[in-house]
PDB file of C-alpha atoms in Angstrom:
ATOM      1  CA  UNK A  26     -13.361   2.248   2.579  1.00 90.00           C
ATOM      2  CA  UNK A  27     -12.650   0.598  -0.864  1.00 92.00           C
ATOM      3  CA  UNK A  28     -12.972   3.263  -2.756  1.00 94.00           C
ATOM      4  CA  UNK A  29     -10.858   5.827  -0.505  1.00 95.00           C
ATOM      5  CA  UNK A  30      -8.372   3.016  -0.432  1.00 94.00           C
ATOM      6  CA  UNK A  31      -8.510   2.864  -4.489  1.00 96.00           C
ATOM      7  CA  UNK A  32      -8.017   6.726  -4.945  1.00 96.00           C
ATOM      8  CA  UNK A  33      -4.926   6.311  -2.646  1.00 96.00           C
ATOM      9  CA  UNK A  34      -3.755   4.377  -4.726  1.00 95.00           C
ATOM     10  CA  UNK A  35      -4.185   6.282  -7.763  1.00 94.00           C
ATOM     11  CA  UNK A  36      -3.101   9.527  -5.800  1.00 93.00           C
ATOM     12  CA  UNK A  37      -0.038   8.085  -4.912  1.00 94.00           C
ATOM     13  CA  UNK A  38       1.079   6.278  -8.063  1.00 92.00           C
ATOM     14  CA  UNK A  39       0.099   9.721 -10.067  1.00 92.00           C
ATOM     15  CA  UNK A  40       2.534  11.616  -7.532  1.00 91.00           C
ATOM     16  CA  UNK A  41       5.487   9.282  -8.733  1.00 89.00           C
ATOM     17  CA  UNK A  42       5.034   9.358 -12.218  1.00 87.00           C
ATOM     18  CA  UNK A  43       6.026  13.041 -12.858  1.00 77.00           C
ATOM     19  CA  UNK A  44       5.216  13.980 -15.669  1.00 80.00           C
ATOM     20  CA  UNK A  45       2.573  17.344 -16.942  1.00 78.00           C
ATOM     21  CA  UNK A  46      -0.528  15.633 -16.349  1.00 81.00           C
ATOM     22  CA  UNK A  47       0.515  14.249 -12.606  1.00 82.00           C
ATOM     23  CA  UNK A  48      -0.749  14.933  -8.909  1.00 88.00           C
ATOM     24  CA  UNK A  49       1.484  16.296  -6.320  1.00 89.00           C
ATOM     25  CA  UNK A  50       1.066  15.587  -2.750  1.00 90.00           C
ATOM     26  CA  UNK A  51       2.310  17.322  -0.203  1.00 93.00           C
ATOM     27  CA  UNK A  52       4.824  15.121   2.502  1.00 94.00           C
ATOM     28  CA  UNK A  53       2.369  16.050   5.018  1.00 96.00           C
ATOM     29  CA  UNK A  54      -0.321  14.118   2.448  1.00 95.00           C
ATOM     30  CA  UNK A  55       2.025  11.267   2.243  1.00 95.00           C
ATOM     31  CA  UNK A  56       2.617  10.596   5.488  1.00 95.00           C
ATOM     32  CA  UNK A  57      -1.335  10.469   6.369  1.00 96.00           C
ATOM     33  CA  UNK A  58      -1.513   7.850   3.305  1.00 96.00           C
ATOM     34  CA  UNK A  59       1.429   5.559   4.809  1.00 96.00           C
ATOM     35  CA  UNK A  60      -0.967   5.991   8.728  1.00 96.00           C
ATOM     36  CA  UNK A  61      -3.877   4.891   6.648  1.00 96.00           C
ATOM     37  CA  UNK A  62      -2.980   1.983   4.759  1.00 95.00           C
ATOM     38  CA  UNK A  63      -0.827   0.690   7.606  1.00 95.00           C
ATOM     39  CA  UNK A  64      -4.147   1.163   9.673  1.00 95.00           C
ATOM     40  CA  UNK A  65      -6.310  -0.750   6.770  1.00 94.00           C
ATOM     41  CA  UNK A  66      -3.799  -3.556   6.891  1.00 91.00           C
ATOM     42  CA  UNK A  67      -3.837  -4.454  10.736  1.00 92.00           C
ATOM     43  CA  UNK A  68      -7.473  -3.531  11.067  1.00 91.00           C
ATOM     44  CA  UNK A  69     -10.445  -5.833  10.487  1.00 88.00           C
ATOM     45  CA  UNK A  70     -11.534  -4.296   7.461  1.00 90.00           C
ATOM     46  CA  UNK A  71     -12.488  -5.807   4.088  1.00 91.00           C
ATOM     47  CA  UNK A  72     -10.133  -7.819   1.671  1.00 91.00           C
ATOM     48  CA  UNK A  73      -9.816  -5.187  -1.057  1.00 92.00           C
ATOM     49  CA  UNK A  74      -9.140  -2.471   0.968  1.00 94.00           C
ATOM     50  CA  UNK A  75      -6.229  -4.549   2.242  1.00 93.00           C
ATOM     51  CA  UNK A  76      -4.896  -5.441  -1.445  1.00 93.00           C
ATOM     52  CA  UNK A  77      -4.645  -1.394  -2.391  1.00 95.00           C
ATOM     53  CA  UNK A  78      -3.442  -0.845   0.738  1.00 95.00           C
ATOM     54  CA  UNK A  79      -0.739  -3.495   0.160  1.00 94.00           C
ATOM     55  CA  UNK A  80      -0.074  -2.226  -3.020  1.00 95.00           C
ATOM     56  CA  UNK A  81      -0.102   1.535  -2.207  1.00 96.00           C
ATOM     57  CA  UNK A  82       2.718   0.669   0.471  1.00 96.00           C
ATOM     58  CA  UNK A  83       4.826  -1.037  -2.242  1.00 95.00           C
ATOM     59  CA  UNK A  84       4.510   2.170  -4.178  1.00 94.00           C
ATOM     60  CA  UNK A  85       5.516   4.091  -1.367  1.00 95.00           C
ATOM     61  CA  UNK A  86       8.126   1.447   0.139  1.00 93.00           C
ATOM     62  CA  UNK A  87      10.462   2.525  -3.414  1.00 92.00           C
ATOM     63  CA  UNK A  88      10.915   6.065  -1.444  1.00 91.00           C
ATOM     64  CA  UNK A  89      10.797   5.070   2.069  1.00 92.00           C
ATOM     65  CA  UNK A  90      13.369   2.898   3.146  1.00 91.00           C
ATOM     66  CA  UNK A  91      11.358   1.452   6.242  1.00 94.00           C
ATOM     67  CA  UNK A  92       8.050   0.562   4.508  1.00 95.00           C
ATOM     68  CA  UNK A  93       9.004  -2.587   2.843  1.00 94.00           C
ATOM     69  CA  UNK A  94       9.959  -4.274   5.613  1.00 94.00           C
ATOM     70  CA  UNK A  95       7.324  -3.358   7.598  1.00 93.00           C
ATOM     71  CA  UNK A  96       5.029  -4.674   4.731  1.00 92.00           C
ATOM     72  CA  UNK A  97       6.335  -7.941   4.756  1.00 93.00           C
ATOM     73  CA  UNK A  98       5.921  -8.596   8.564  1.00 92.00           C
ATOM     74  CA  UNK A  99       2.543  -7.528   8.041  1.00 91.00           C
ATOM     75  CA  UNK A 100       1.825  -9.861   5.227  1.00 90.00           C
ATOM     76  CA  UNK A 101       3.957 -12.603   6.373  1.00 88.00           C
ATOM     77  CA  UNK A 102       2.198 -12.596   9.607  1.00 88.00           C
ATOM     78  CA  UNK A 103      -1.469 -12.581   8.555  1.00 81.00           C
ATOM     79  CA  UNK A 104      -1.096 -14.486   5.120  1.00 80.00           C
ATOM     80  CA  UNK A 105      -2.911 -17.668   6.244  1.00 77.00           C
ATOM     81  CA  UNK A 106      -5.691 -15.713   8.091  1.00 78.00           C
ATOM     82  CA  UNK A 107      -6.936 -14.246   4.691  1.00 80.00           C
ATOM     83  CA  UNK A 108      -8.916 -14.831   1.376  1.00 83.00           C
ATOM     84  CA  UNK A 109      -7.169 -15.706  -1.824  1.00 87.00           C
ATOM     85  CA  UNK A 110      -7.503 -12.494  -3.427  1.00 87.00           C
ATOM     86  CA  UNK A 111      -5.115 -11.308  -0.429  1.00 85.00           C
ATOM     87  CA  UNK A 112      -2.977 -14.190  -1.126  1.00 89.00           C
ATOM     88  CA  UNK A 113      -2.830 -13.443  -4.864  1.00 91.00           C
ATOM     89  CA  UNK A 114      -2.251  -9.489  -3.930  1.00 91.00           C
ATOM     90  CA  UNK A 115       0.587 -10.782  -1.329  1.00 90.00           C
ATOM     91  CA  UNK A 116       2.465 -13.237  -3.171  1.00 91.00           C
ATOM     92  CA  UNK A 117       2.666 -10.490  -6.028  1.00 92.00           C
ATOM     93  CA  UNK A 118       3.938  -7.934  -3.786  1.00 92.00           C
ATOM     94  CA  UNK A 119       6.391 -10.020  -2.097  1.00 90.00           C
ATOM     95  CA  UNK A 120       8.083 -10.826  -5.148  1.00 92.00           C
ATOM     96  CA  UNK A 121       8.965  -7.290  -6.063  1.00 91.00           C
ATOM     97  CA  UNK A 122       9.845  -6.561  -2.567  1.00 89.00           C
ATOM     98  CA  UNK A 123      12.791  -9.263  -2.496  1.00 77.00           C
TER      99      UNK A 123
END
């Protein structure tokens, strides 16, 4: 999972960058890559899937109006459950998103 949660990430910061050498994804592609991560973050998977999930969703939060807030619930309500590599990932994210 680490690694398809990785490439996400890269995927989706590529898509916003526009410029020659970026990757364009399809709405349909997007919307599978918000289900995913969203599914990585309330699932019992491993911590670093989590963190570029959490950071994909930023990404994607900038151009969906309903993904930060949905974030921060997320990471709000399972921020003591987790490692400190999620906490690190978290607190970073949370700044940007207020």
């Amino acid at each position: 999972m680490r690694p398809i949660a990785k490439v996400t990430q890269l995927l989706v910061k590529s898509h916003y960058k526009k410029n020659e050498n970026s990757i364009s994804l399809s709405e349909n592609n997007l919307q599978d890559i918000i289900e995913a991560s969203f599914d990585w973050l309330i699932n019992d998977v491993k911590v670093a899937t989590k963190a570029y999930s959490i950071r994909t969703l930023y990404v994607l939060g900038n151009h969906y109006d309903w993904i930060h807030p949905e974030l921060k619930v997320i990471i709000d309500k399972d921020f003591g459950d987790h490692s400190a590599a999620y906490k690190a990932v978290a607190k970073e994210v949370l700044k940007k998103i207020k």
